[in-house]
């Protein structure tokens, strides 16, 4: 933030505040950070900021007539999860949205490129809503750089959504299973991921449901998310029919023979197998 105050920051022209959190709620922490900025502008000391930080951490609230009040419970995490627009994604990619849904279901690596960081962040924050049943925004890495330290940390993740503003990332197929070029409205499946990502009748049904729901003017974005979640639940219900209790009795695992006996179309059987793998349901 640029300062215009002569006292007590007479020798300071700019400062920045970095606030880290374990949950995904950009609006919540943007509001809190603005209050911290105003406190630093006024006092020129981190002490007051730390007092407010501790108050929010322990009580969920900080109050100040001059700098504004902040109440944690005013920022429902579900609103943060639904702040993006599935409809906008479908408007841009149509039936190809099912590629993104499939990649997320299978916990694949998705890289998103656009030269403008705002576009990358808006798009990537919405994607986890396609797999609402997980409610897992920890897979989101919305602003990455092509430097060794960041990429090393990223590659330790099983599946992720990573945003880049450097087109050079398109030449790094080791970083992605699915590459989304937002600027050109193109989705590319990496060669090594094509077998797991084979599309069939089931995917067509899912894609049609997503498109029809998103194009319904009577439905809100949250209703579109709910429609996709219901279809996803149906898929898991079907997968459960071909599972059995593991030998140690701790979890359910896929009965591959039972799945094969059902004689699904090859693409459907392949998808259910890879979904079981993503959910750690394969026998070791």
PDB file of C-alpha atoms in Angstrom:
ATOM      1  CA  UNK A   1       0.000   0.000   0.000  1.00  0.00           C
ATOM      2  CA  UNK A   2       1.205   3.512  -0.820  1.00  0.00           C
ATOM      3  CA  UNK A   3       1.244   5.899   2.115  1.00  0.00           C
ATOM      4  CA  UNK A   4       0.340   9.600   2.144  1.00  0.00           C
ATOM      5  CA  UNK A   5       0.891  10.102   5.858  1.00  0.00           C
ATOM      6  CA  UNK A   6       3.780  12.184   7.158  1.00  0.00           C
ATOM      7  CA  UNK A   7       3.427  10.912  10.736  1.00  0.00           C
ATOM      8  CA  UNK A   8       4.292   8.325  11.986  1.00  0.00           C
ATOM      9  CA  UNK A   9       5.444   6.871   8.633  1.00  0.00           C
ATOM     10  CA  UNK A  10       7.368   9.934   7.481  1.00  0.00           C
ATOM     11  CA  UNK A  11      10.153   7.928   5.857  1.00  0.00           C
ATOM     12  CA  UNK A  12       7.963   5.125   4.464  1.00  0.00           C
ATOM     13  CA  UNK A  13       6.653   5.332   0.903  1.00  0.00           C
ATOM     14  CA  UNK A  14       5.165   1.837   0.550  1.00  0.00           C
ATOM     15  CA  UNK A  15       4.480  -1.191   2.709  1.00  0.00           C
ATOM     16  CA  UNK A  16       2.843  -4.580   2.310  1.00  0.00           C
ATOM     17  CA  UNK A  17       1.117  -6.985   4.667  1.00  0.00           C
ATOM     18  CA  UNK A  18       1.065 -10.735   4.058  1.00  0.00           C
ATOM     19  CA  UNK A  19      -1.622 -12.718   5.846  1.00  0.00           C
ATOM     20  CA  UNK A  20      -1.564 -16.511   5.636  1.00  0.00           C
ATOM     21  CA  UNK A  21      -4.502 -18.754   6.483  1.00  0.00           C
ATOM     22  CA  UNK A  22      -5.399 -22.428   6.397  1.00  0.00           C
ATOM     23  CA  UNK A  23      -8.871 -21.911   4.952  1.00  0.00           C
ATOM     24  CA  UNK A  24      -9.959 -20.535   1.573  1.00  0.00           C
ATOM     25  CA  UNK A  25     -11.855 -17.277   2.002  1.00  0.00           C
ATOM     26  CA  UNK A  26     -10.280 -14.443  -0.036  1.00  0.00           C
ATOM     27  CA  UNK A  27     -12.983 -11.884   0.740  1.00  0.00           C
ATOM     28  CA  UNK A  28     -12.710 -12.522   4.468  1.00  0.00           C
ATOM     29  CA  UNK A  29      -8.971 -12.012   4.619  1.00  0.00           C
ATOM     30  CA  UNK A  30      -9.007  -9.089   2.186  1.00  0.00           C
ATOM     31  CA  UNK A  31     -11.401  -7.285   4.546  1.00  0.00           C
ATOM     32  CA  UNK A  32      -9.263  -8.089   7.581  1.00  0.00           C
ATOM     33  CA  UNK A  33      -6.052  -7.072   5.830  1.00  0.00           C
ATOM     34  CA  UNK A  34      -7.552  -3.689   4.923  1.00  0.00           C
ATOM     35  CA  UNK A  35      -8.194  -3.071   8.627  1.00  0.00           C
ATOM     36  CA  UNK A  36      -4.621  -4.088   9.471  1.00  0.00           C
ATOM     37  CA  UNK A  37      -3.338  -1.704   6.802  1.00  0.00           C
ATOM     38  CA  UNK A  38      -5.305   1.192   8.265  1.00  0.00           C
ATOM     39  CA  UNK A  39      -3.928   0.376  11.710  1.00  0.00           C
ATOM     40  CA  UNK A  40      -0.367   0.406  10.450  1.00  0.00           C
ATOM     41  CA  UNK A  41      -0.946   3.653   8.589  1.00  0.00           C
ATOM     42  CA  UNK A  42      -2.166   5.268  11.788  1.00  0.00           C
ATOM     43  CA  UNK A  43       0.263   3.857  14.344  1.00  0.00           C
ATOM     44  CA  UNK A  44       3.321   2.964  12.272  1.00  0.00           C
ATOM     45  CA  UNK A  45       3.858  -0.065  14.506  1.00  0.00           C
ATOM     46  CA  UNK A  46       2.996  -3.752  14.143  1.00  0.00           C
ATOM     47  CA  UNK A  47       1.945  -3.958  17.805  1.00  0.00           C
ATOM     48  CA  UNK A  48      -1.630  -2.766  17.213  1.00  0.00           C
ATOM     49  CA  UNK A  49      -1.890  -5.066  14.230  1.00  0.00           C
ATOM     50  CA  UNK A  50      -0.829  -8.048  16.306  1.00  0.00           C
ATOM     51  CA  UNK A  51      -3.382  -7.182  18.984  1.00  0.00           C
ATOM     52  CA  UNK A  52      -6.152  -7.257  16.378  1.00  0.00           C
ATOM     53  CA  UNK A  53      -4.769 -10.422  14.814  1.00  0.00           C
ATOM     54  CA  UNK A  54      -4.777 -12.208  18.181  1.00  0.00           C
ATOM     55  CA  UNK A  55      -8.304 -10.924  18.898  1.00  0.00           C
ATOM     56  CA  UNK A  56      -9.572 -12.387  15.627  1.00  0.00           C
ATOM     57  CA  UNK A  57      -7.650 -15.607  16.191  1.00  0.00           C
ATOM     58  CA  UNK A  58      -9.042 -16.134  19.692  1.00  0.00           C
ATOM     59  CA  UNK A  59     -12.450 -14.411  19.602  1.00  0.00           C
ATOM     60  CA  UNK A  60     -13.235 -14.082  15.899  1.00  0.00           C
ATOM     61  CA  UNK A  61     -13.699 -10.328  16.195  1.00  0.00           C
ATOM     62  CA  UNK A  62     -11.820  -7.042  16.346  1.00  0.00           C
ATOM     63  CA  UNK A  63     -13.499  -3.683  16.817  1.00  0.00           C
ATOM     64  CA  UNK A  64     -12.243  -0.189  16.160  1.00  0.00           C
ATOM     65  CA  UNK A  65     -14.267   2.969  15.596  1.00  0.00           C
ATOM     66  CA  UNK A  66     -11.491   4.505  13.541  1.00  0.00           C
ATOM     67  CA  UNK A  67     -10.283   1.497  11.550  1.00  0.00           C
ATOM     68  CA  UNK A  68     -13.471  -0.518  11.186  1.00  0.00           C
ATOM     69  CA  UNK A  69     -14.779  -3.721  12.705  1.00  0.00           C
ATOM     70  CA  UNK A  70     -14.244  -7.298  11.600  1.00  0.00           C
ATOM     71  CA  UNK A  71     -16.344 -10.323  12.519  1.00  0.00           C
ATOM     72  CA  UNK A  72     -15.241 -13.750  11.291  1.00  0.00           C
ATOM     73  CA  UNK A  73     -18.737 -15.228  11.264  1.00  0.00           C
ATOM     74  CA  UNK A  74     -19.815 -12.623   8.693  1.00  0.00           C
ATOM     75  CA  UNK A  75     -17.785 -14.550   6.121  1.00  0.00           C
ATOM     76  CA  UNK A  76     -19.348 -17.973   5.530  1.00  0.00           C
ATOM     77  CA  UNK A  77     -16.819 -20.292   3.865  1.00  0.00           C
ATOM     78  CA  UNK A  78     -19.579 -21.648   1.612  1.00  0.00           C
ATOM     79  CA  UNK A  79     -20.061 -18.201   0.103  1.00  0.00           C
ATOM     80  CA  UNK A  80     -16.361 -18.133  -0.690  1.00  0.00           C
ATOM     81  CA  UNK A  81     -16.653 -21.558  -2.332  1.00  0.00           C
ATOM     82  CA  UNK A  82     -19.594 -20.377  -4.444  1.00  0.00           C
ATOM     83  CA  UNK A  83     -18.243 -16.924  -5.289  1.00  0.00           C
ATOM     84  CA  UNK A  84     -17.118 -18.042  -8.742  1.00  0.00           C
ATOM     85  CA  UNK A  85     -19.440 -18.810 -11.635  1.00  0.00           C
ATOM     86  CA  UNK A  86     -19.814 -22.309 -13.074  1.00  0.00           C
ATOM     87  CA  UNK A  87     -22.072 -20.739 -15.701  1.00  0.00           C
ATOM     88  CA  UNK A  88     -19.183 -18.607 -16.975  1.00  0.00           C
ATOM     89  CA  UNK A  89     -17.010 -21.703 -17.348  1.00  0.00           C
ATOM     90  CA  UNK A  90     -19.749 -23.531 -19.256  1.00  0.00           C
ATOM     91  CA  UNK A  91     -20.382 -20.448 -21.391  1.00  0.00           C
ATOM     92  CA  UNK A  92     -16.735 -20.491 -22.451  1.00  0.00           C
ATOM     93  CA  UNK A  93     -16.117 -24.229 -22.809  1.00  0.00           C
ATOM     94  CA  UNK A  94     -19.531 -25.838 -23.298  1.00  0.00           C
ATOM     95  CA  UNK A  95     -19.429 -29.639 -23.367  1.00  0.00           C
ATOM     96  CA  UNK A  96     -15.666 -29.578 -22.804  1.00  0.00           C
ATOM     97  CA  UNK A  97     -16.420 -28.602 -19.205  1.00  0.00           C
ATOM     98  CA  UNK A  98     -16.835 -32.338 -18.616  1.00  0.00           C
ATOM     99  CA  UNK A  99     -13.083 -32.713 -19.198  1.00  0.00           C
ATOM    100  CA  UNK A 100     -12.478 -30.466 -16.204  1.00  0.00           C
ATOM    101  CA  UNK A 101     -15.065 -32.355 -14.151  1.00  0.00           C
ATOM    102  CA  UNK A 102     -13.462 -35.692 -15.024  1.00  0.00           C
ATOM    103  CA  UNK A 103      -9.957 -34.432 -14.247  1.00  0.00           C
ATOM    104  CA  UNK A 104     -11.096 -33.188 -10.849  1.00  0.00           C
ATOM    105  CA  UNK A 105     -12.965 -36.404 -10.073  1.00  0.00           C
ATOM    106  CA  UNK A 106      -9.811 -38.382 -10.856  1.00  0.00           C
ATOM    107  CA  UNK A 107      -7.603 -35.957  -8.877  1.00  0.00           C
ATOM    108  CA  UNK A 108      -5.551 -35.060 -11.926  1.00  0.00           C
ATOM    109  CA  UNK A 109      -3.219 -32.089 -12.334  1.00  0.00           C
ATOM    110  CA  UNK A 110      -4.843 -29.089 -14.025  1.00  0.00           C
ATOM    111  CA  UNK A 111      -2.806 -26.098 -15.194  1.00  0.00           C
ATOM    112  CA  UNK A 112      -4.627 -22.909 -16.189  1.00  0.00           C
ATOM    113  CA  UNK A 113      -2.985 -20.150 -18.251  1.00  0.00           C
ATOM    114  CA  UNK A 114      -4.017 -16.578 -18.976  1.00  0.00           C
ATOM    115  CA  UNK A 115      -1.783 -13.489 -19.254  1.00  0.00           C
ATOM    116  CA  UNK A 116      -3.960 -11.638 -16.728  1.00  0.00           C
ATOM    117  CA  UNK A 117      -3.729 -12.888 -13.155  1.00  0.00           C
ATOM    118  CA  UNK A 118      -7.265 -11.683 -12.371  1.00  0.00           C
ATOM    119  CA  UNK A 119      -8.677 -13.992 -15.054  1.00  0.00           C
ATOM    120  CA  UNK A 120      -6.609 -16.917 -13.766  1.00  0.00           C
ATOM    121  CA  UNK A 121      -7.709 -16.405 -10.175  1.00  0.00           C
ATOM    122  CA  UNK A 122     -11.401 -15.986 -11.013  1.00  0.00           C
ATOM    123  CA  UNK A 123     -11.431 -19.144 -13.141  1.00  0.00           C
ATOM    124  CA  UNK A 124      -9.365 -21.371 -10.868  1.00  0.00           C
ATOM    125  CA  UNK A 125     -11.251 -20.541  -7.671  1.00  0.00           C
ATOM    126  CA  UNK A 126     -14.441 -21.840  -9.306  1.00  0.00           C
ATOM    127  CA  UNK A 127     -13.152 -25.223 -10.478  1.00  0.00           C
ATOM    128  CA  UNK A 128     -13.275 -27.094  -7.123  1.00  0.00           C
ATOM    129  CA  UNK A 129     -17.037 -26.479  -7.074  1.00  0.00           C
ATOM    130  CA  UNK A 130     -17.322 -29.039  -9.885  1.00  0.00           C
ATOM    131  CA  UNK A 131     -16.519 -31.657  -7.230  1.00  0.00           C
ATOM    132  CA  UNK A 132     -18.552 -30.083  -4.452  1.00  0.00           C
ATOM    133  CA  UNK A 133     -18.752 -33.319  -2.469  1.00  0.00           C
ATOM    134  CA  UNK A 134     -15.089 -32.912  -1.519  1.00  0.00           C
ATOM    135  CA  UNK A 135     -15.258 -29.214  -0.615  1.00  0.00           C
ATOM    136  CA  UNK A 136     -11.497 -29.161  -0.930  1.00  0.00           C
ATOM    137  CA  UNK A 137      -9.970 -25.852  -1.950  1.00  0.00           C
ATOM    138  CA  UNK A 138      -6.519 -26.901  -0.712  1.00  0.00           C
ATOM    139  CA  UNK A 139      -5.891 -28.215  -4.226  1.00  0.00           C
ATOM    140  CA  UNK A 140      -5.939 -24.624  -5.472  1.00  0.00           C
ATOM    141  CA  UNK A 141      -2.651 -22.886  -6.311  1.00  0.00           C
ATOM    142  CA  UNK A 142      -3.987 -19.925  -8.227  1.00  0.00           C
ATOM    143  CA  UNK A 143      -0.766 -17.985  -8.868  1.00  0.00           C
ATOM    144  CA  UNK A 144       2.363 -19.982  -9.597  1.00  0.00           C
ATOM    145  CA  UNK A 145       5.706 -19.123 -11.181  1.00  0.00           C
ATOM    146  CA  UNK A 146       8.070 -21.279 -13.179  1.00  0.00           C
ATOM    147  CA  UNK A 147      10.783 -21.313 -10.563  1.00  0.00           C
ATOM    148  CA  UNK A 148      12.331 -24.413  -9.065  1.00  0.00           C
ATOM    149  CA  UNK A 149      11.164 -23.966  -5.471  1.00  0.00           C
ATOM    150  CA  UNK A 150       7.509 -23.398  -6.333  1.00  0.00           C
ATOM    151  CA  UNK A 151       7.419 -26.210  -8.874  1.00  0.00           C
ATOM    152  CA  UNK A 152       9.102 -28.643  -6.504  1.00  0.00           C
ATOM    153  CA  UNK A 153       6.436 -27.955  -3.870  1.00  0.00           C
ATOM    154  CA  UNK A 154       3.664 -28.209  -6.472  1.00  0.00           C
ATOM    155  CA  UNK A 155       4.853 -31.563  -7.767  1.00  0.00           C
ATOM    156  CA  UNK A 156       4.597 -33.040  -4.275  1.00  0.00           C
ATOM    157  CA  UNK A 157       0.804 -32.666  -4.548  1.00  0.00           C
ATOM    158  CA  UNK A 158      -1.236 -35.613  -5.824  1.00  0.00           C
ATOM    159  CA  UNK A 159      -3.699 -33.509  -7.773  1.00  0.00           C
ATOM    160  CA  UNK A 160      -3.992 -29.751  -8.113  1.00  0.00           C
ATOM    161  CA  UNK A 161      -5.275 -26.704  -9.947  1.00  0.00           C
ATOM    162  CA  UNK A 162      -2.388 -24.367 -10.716  1.00  0.00           C
ATOM    163  CA  UNK A 163      -2.631 -20.948 -12.337  1.00  0.00           C
ATOM    164  CA  UNK A 164       0.101 -19.345 -14.437  1.00  0.00           C
ATOM    165  CA  UNK A 165       0.486 -16.106 -16.389  1.00  0.00           C
ATOM    166  CA  UNK A 166       3.551 -17.370 -18.275  1.00  0.00           C
ATOM    167  CA  UNK A 167       2.664 -19.200 -21.499  1.00  0.00           C
ATOM    168  CA  UNK A 168       5.938 -21.117 -21.244  1.00  0.00           C
ATOM    169  CA  UNK A 169       4.090 -23.460 -18.871  1.00  0.00           C
ATOM    170  CA  UNK A 170       2.391 -24.964 -21.937  1.00  0.00           C
ATOM    171  CA  UNK A 171       5.774 -26.487 -22.794  1.00  0.00           C
ATOM    172  CA  UNK A 172       5.949 -28.252 -19.433  1.00  0.00           C
ATOM    173  CA  UNK A 173       3.751 -31.364 -19.879  1.00  0.00           C
ATOM    174  CA  UNK A 174       5.437 -32.814 -16.793  1.00  0.00           C
ATOM    175  CA  UNK A 175       3.374 -30.328 -14.772  1.00  0.00           C
ATOM    176  CA  UNK A 176      -0.107 -31.156 -16.019  1.00  0.00           C
ATOM    177  CA  UNK A 177      -2.580 -33.792 -17.106  1.00  0.00           C
ATOM    178  CA  UNK A 178      -4.972 -31.152 -18.420  1.00  0.00           C
ATOM    179  CA  UNK A 179      -3.893 -27.753 -19.760  1.00  0.00           C
ATOM    180  CA  UNK A 180      -6.428 -24.923 -19.979  1.00  0.00           C
ATOM    181  CA  UNK A 181      -5.536 -21.975 -22.192  1.00  0.00           C
ATOM    182  CA  UNK A 182      -8.109 -19.438 -21.049  1.00  0.00           C
ATOM    183  CA  UNK A 183      -6.939 -16.822 -23.517  1.00  0.00           C
ATOM    184  CA  UNK A 184      -7.664 -19.116 -26.484  1.00  0.00           C
ATOM    185  CA  UNK A 185     -10.531 -21.080 -24.869  1.00  0.00           C
ATOM    186  CA  UNK A 186      -8.719 -24.372 -25.399  1.00  0.00           C
ATOM    187  CA  UNK A 187      -8.475 -27.455 -23.193  1.00  0.00           C
ATOM    188  CA  UNK A 188      -5.735 -30.002 -23.908  1.00  0.00           C
ATOM    189  CA  UNK A 189      -5.308 -33.443 -22.356  1.00  0.00           C
ATOM    190  CA  UNK A 190      -1.663 -34.459 -21.974  1.00  0.00           C
ATOM    191  CA  UNK A 191      -0.694 -37.658 -23.861  1.00  0.00           C
ATOM    192  CA  UNK A 192       0.084 -39.612 -20.686  1.00  0.00           C
ATOM    193  CA  UNK A 193      -3.345 -38.780 -19.227  1.00  0.00           C
ATOM    194  CA  UNK A 194      -5.446 -39.696 -22.257  1.00  0.00           C
ATOM    195  CA  UNK A 195      -5.992 -43.317 -21.245  1.00  0.00           C
ATOM    196  CA  UNK A 196      -7.437 -42.397 -17.837  1.00  0.00           C
ATOM    197  CA  UNK A 197      -9.359 -39.490 -19.358  1.00  0.00           C
ATOM    198  CA  UNK A 198     -11.016 -41.465 -22.163  1.00  0.00           C
ATOM    199  CA  UNK A 199     -14.487 -40.027 -22.771  1.00  0.00           C
ATOM    200  CA  UNK A 200     -17.581 -42.148 -23.384  1.00  0.00           C
ATOM    201  CA  UNK A 201     -21.352 -42.278 -22.999  1.00  0.00           C
ATOM    202  CA  UNK A 202     -21.266 -41.529 -19.270  1.00  0.00           C
ATOM    203  CA  UNK A 203     -19.165 -38.421 -19.827  1.00  0.00           C
ATOM    204  CA  UNK A 204     -21.542 -37.264 -22.548  1.00  0.00           C
ATOM    205  CA  UNK A 205     -24.438 -37.601 -20.092  1.00  0.00           C
ATOM    206  CA  UNK A 206     -22.547 -35.643 -17.447  1.00  0.00           C
ATOM    207  CA  UNK A 207     -21.555 -32.977 -19.968  1.00  0.00           C
ATOM    208  CA  UNK A 208     -25.121 -32.573 -21.184  1.00  0.00           C
ATOM    209  CA  UNK A 209     -26.390 -32.273 -17.622  1.00  0.00           C
ATOM    210  CA  UNK A 210     -23.800 -29.601 -16.814  1.00  0.00           C
ATOM    211  CA  UNK A 211     -24.584 -27.592 -19.951  1.00  0.00           C
ATOM    212  CA  UNK A 212     -28.367 -27.866 -19.606  1.00  0.00           C
ATOM    213  CA  UNK A 213     -28.267 -26.864 -15.955  1.00  0.00           C
ATOM    214  CA  UNK A 214     -25.912 -23.936 -16.573  1.00  0.00           C
ATOM    215  CA  UNK A 215     -28.000 -22.656 -19.483  1.00  0.00           C
ATOM    216  CA  UNK A 216     -31.250 -22.752 -17.498  1.00  0.00           C
ATOM    217  CA  UNK A 217     -32.053 -19.075 -16.777  1.00  0.00           C
ATOM    218  CA  UNK A 218     -34.191 -20.105 -13.806  1.00  0.00           C
ATOM    219  CA  UNK A 219     -31.242 -21.643 -11.960  1.00  0.00           C
ATOM    220  CA  UNK A 220     -28.662 -19.898  -9.823  1.00  0.00           C
ATOM    221  CA  UNK A 221     -24.996 -20.884  -9.774  1.00  0.00           C
ATOM    222  CA  UNK A 222     -25.509 -22.706  -6.482  1.00  0.00           C
ATOM    223  CA  UNK A 223     -28.326 -24.738  -8.055  1.00  0.00           C
ATOM    224  CA  UNK A 224     -26.052 -25.654 -10.962  1.00  0.00           C
ATOM    225  CA  UNK A 225     -23.443 -26.833  -8.467  1.00  0.00           C
ATOM    226  CA  UNK A 226     -26.124 -28.850  -6.681  1.00  0.00           C
ATOM    227  CA  UNK A 227     -27.225 -30.510  -9.942  1.00  0.00           C
ATOM    228  CA  UNK A 228     -23.641 -31.561 -10.682  1.00  0.00           C
ATOM    229  CA  UNK A 229     -23.209 -32.785  -7.099  1.00  0.00           C
ATOM    230  CA  UNK A 230     -26.321 -34.976  -7.388  1.00  0.00           C
ATOM    231  CA  UNK A 231     -24.970 -36.574 -10.570  1.00  0.00           C
ATOM    232  CA  UNK A 232     -21.626 -37.079  -8.864  1.00  0.00           C
ATOM    233  CA  UNK A 233     -23.339 -38.774  -5.923  1.00  0.00           C
ATOM    234  CA  UNK A 234     -25.069 -41.106  -8.383  1.00  0.00           C
ATOM    235  CA  UNK A 235     -21.679 -42.084  -9.817  1.00  0.00           C
ATOM    236  CA  UNK A 236     -20.316 -42.875  -6.358  1.00  0.00           C
ATOM    237  CA  UNK A 237     -23.433 -44.893  -5.563  1.00  0.00           C
ATOM    238  CA  UNK A 238     -22.795 -46.992  -8.671  1.00  0.00           C
ATOM    239  CA  UNK A 239     -19.143 -47.416  -7.750  1.00  0.00           C
ATOM    240  CA  UNK A 240     -20.121 -48.593  -4.260  1.00  0.00           C
ATOM    241  CA  UNK A 241     -22.057 -51.477  -5.816  1.00  0.00           C
ATOM    242  CA  UNK A 242     -18.750 -52.944  -6.980  1.00  0.00           C
ATOM    243  CA  UNK A 243     -16.898 -52.542  -3.708  1.00  0.00           C
ATOM    244  CA  UNK A 244     -16.272 -54.872  -0.801  1.00  0.00           C
ATOM    245  CA  UNK A 245     -14.702 -54.635   2.629  1.00  0.00           C
ATOM    246  CA  UNK A 246     -10.917 -54.903   2.507  1.00  0.00           C
ATOM    247  CA  UNK A 247      -9.129 -57.853   4.114  1.00  0.00           C
ATOM    248  CA  UNK A 248      -8.166 -55.758   7.119  1.00  0.00           C
ATOM    249  CA  UNK A 249     -11.756 -54.535   7.448  1.00  0.00           C
ATOM    250  CA  UNK A 250     -10.717 -50.894   7.535  1.00  0.00           C
ATOM    251  CA  UNK A 251     -12.175 -49.629   4.255  1.00  0.00           C
ATOM    252  CA  UNK A 252     -14.060 -50.571   1.123  1.00  0.00           C
ATOM    253  CA  UNK A 253     -12.102 -51.564  -1.968  1.00  0.00           C
ATOM    254  CA  UNK A 254     -13.034 -52.155  -5.581  1.00  0.00           C
ATOM    255  CA  UNK A 255     -14.048 -55.667  -6.615  1.00  0.00           C
ATOM    256  CA  UNK A 256     -12.646 -55.525 -10.125  1.00  0.00           C
ATOM    257  CA  UNK A 257     -14.236 -58.795 -11.171  1.00  0.00           C
ATOM    258  CA  UNK A 258     -17.695 -57.537 -10.176  1.00  0.00           C
ATOM    259  CA  UNK A 259     -17.088 -54.359 -12.173  1.00  0.00           C
ATOM    260  CA  UNK A 260     -16.065 -56.310 -15.266  1.00  0.00           C
ATOM    261  CA  UNK A 261     -19.080 -58.627 -14.990  1.00  0.00           C
ATOM    262  CA  UNK A 262     -21.381 -55.620 -15.291  1.00  0.00           C
ATOM    263  CA  UNK A 263     -20.106 -55.176 -18.864  1.00  0.00           C
ATOM    264  CA  UNK A 264     -20.207 -51.408 -18.915  1.00  0.00           C
ATOM    265  CA  UNK A 265     -19.000 -49.650 -22.083  1.00  0.00           C
ATOM    266  CA  UNK A 266     -15.168 -49.652 -22.011  1.00  0.00           C
ATOM    267  CA  UNK A 267     -14.918 -45.907 -21.308  1.00  0.00           C
ATOM    268  CA  UNK A 268     -17.321 -46.164 -18.345  1.00  0.00           C
ATOM    269  CA  UNK A 269     -15.508 -49.155 -16.851  1.00  0.00           C
ATOM    270  CA  UNK A 270     -12.203 -47.365 -17.341  1.00  0.00           C
ATOM    271  CA  UNK A 271     -13.510 -44.235 -15.624  1.00  0.00           C
ATOM    272  CA  UNK A 272     -14.911 -46.128 -12.636  1.00  0.00           C
ATOM    273  CA  UNK A 273     -11.623 -48.003 -12.248  1.00  0.00           C
ATOM    274  CA  UNK A 274      -9.595 -44.788 -12.258  1.00  0.00           C
ATOM    275  CA  UNK A 275     -12.100 -43.153  -9.911  1.00  0.00           C
ATOM    276  CA  UNK A 276     -11.598 -46.041  -7.490  1.00  0.00           C
ATOM    277  CA  UNK A 277      -7.850 -45.506  -7.804  1.00  0.00           C
ATOM    278  CA  UNK A 278      -8.254 -41.791  -7.056  1.00  0.00           C
ATOM    279  CA  UNK A 279     -10.278 -42.661  -3.954  1.00  0.00           C
ATOM    280  CA  UNK A 280      -7.652 -45.219  -2.868  1.00  0.00           C
ATOM    281  CA  UNK A 281     -10.088 -48.099  -3.304  1.00  0.00           C
ATOM    282  CA  UNK A 282      -7.764 -50.431  -5.201  1.00  0.00           C
ATOM    283  CA  UNK A 283      -6.473 -53.569  -3.541  1.00  0.00           C
ATOM    284  CA  UNK A 284      -2.770 -53.377  -2.794  1.00  0.00           C
TER     285      UNK A 284
END
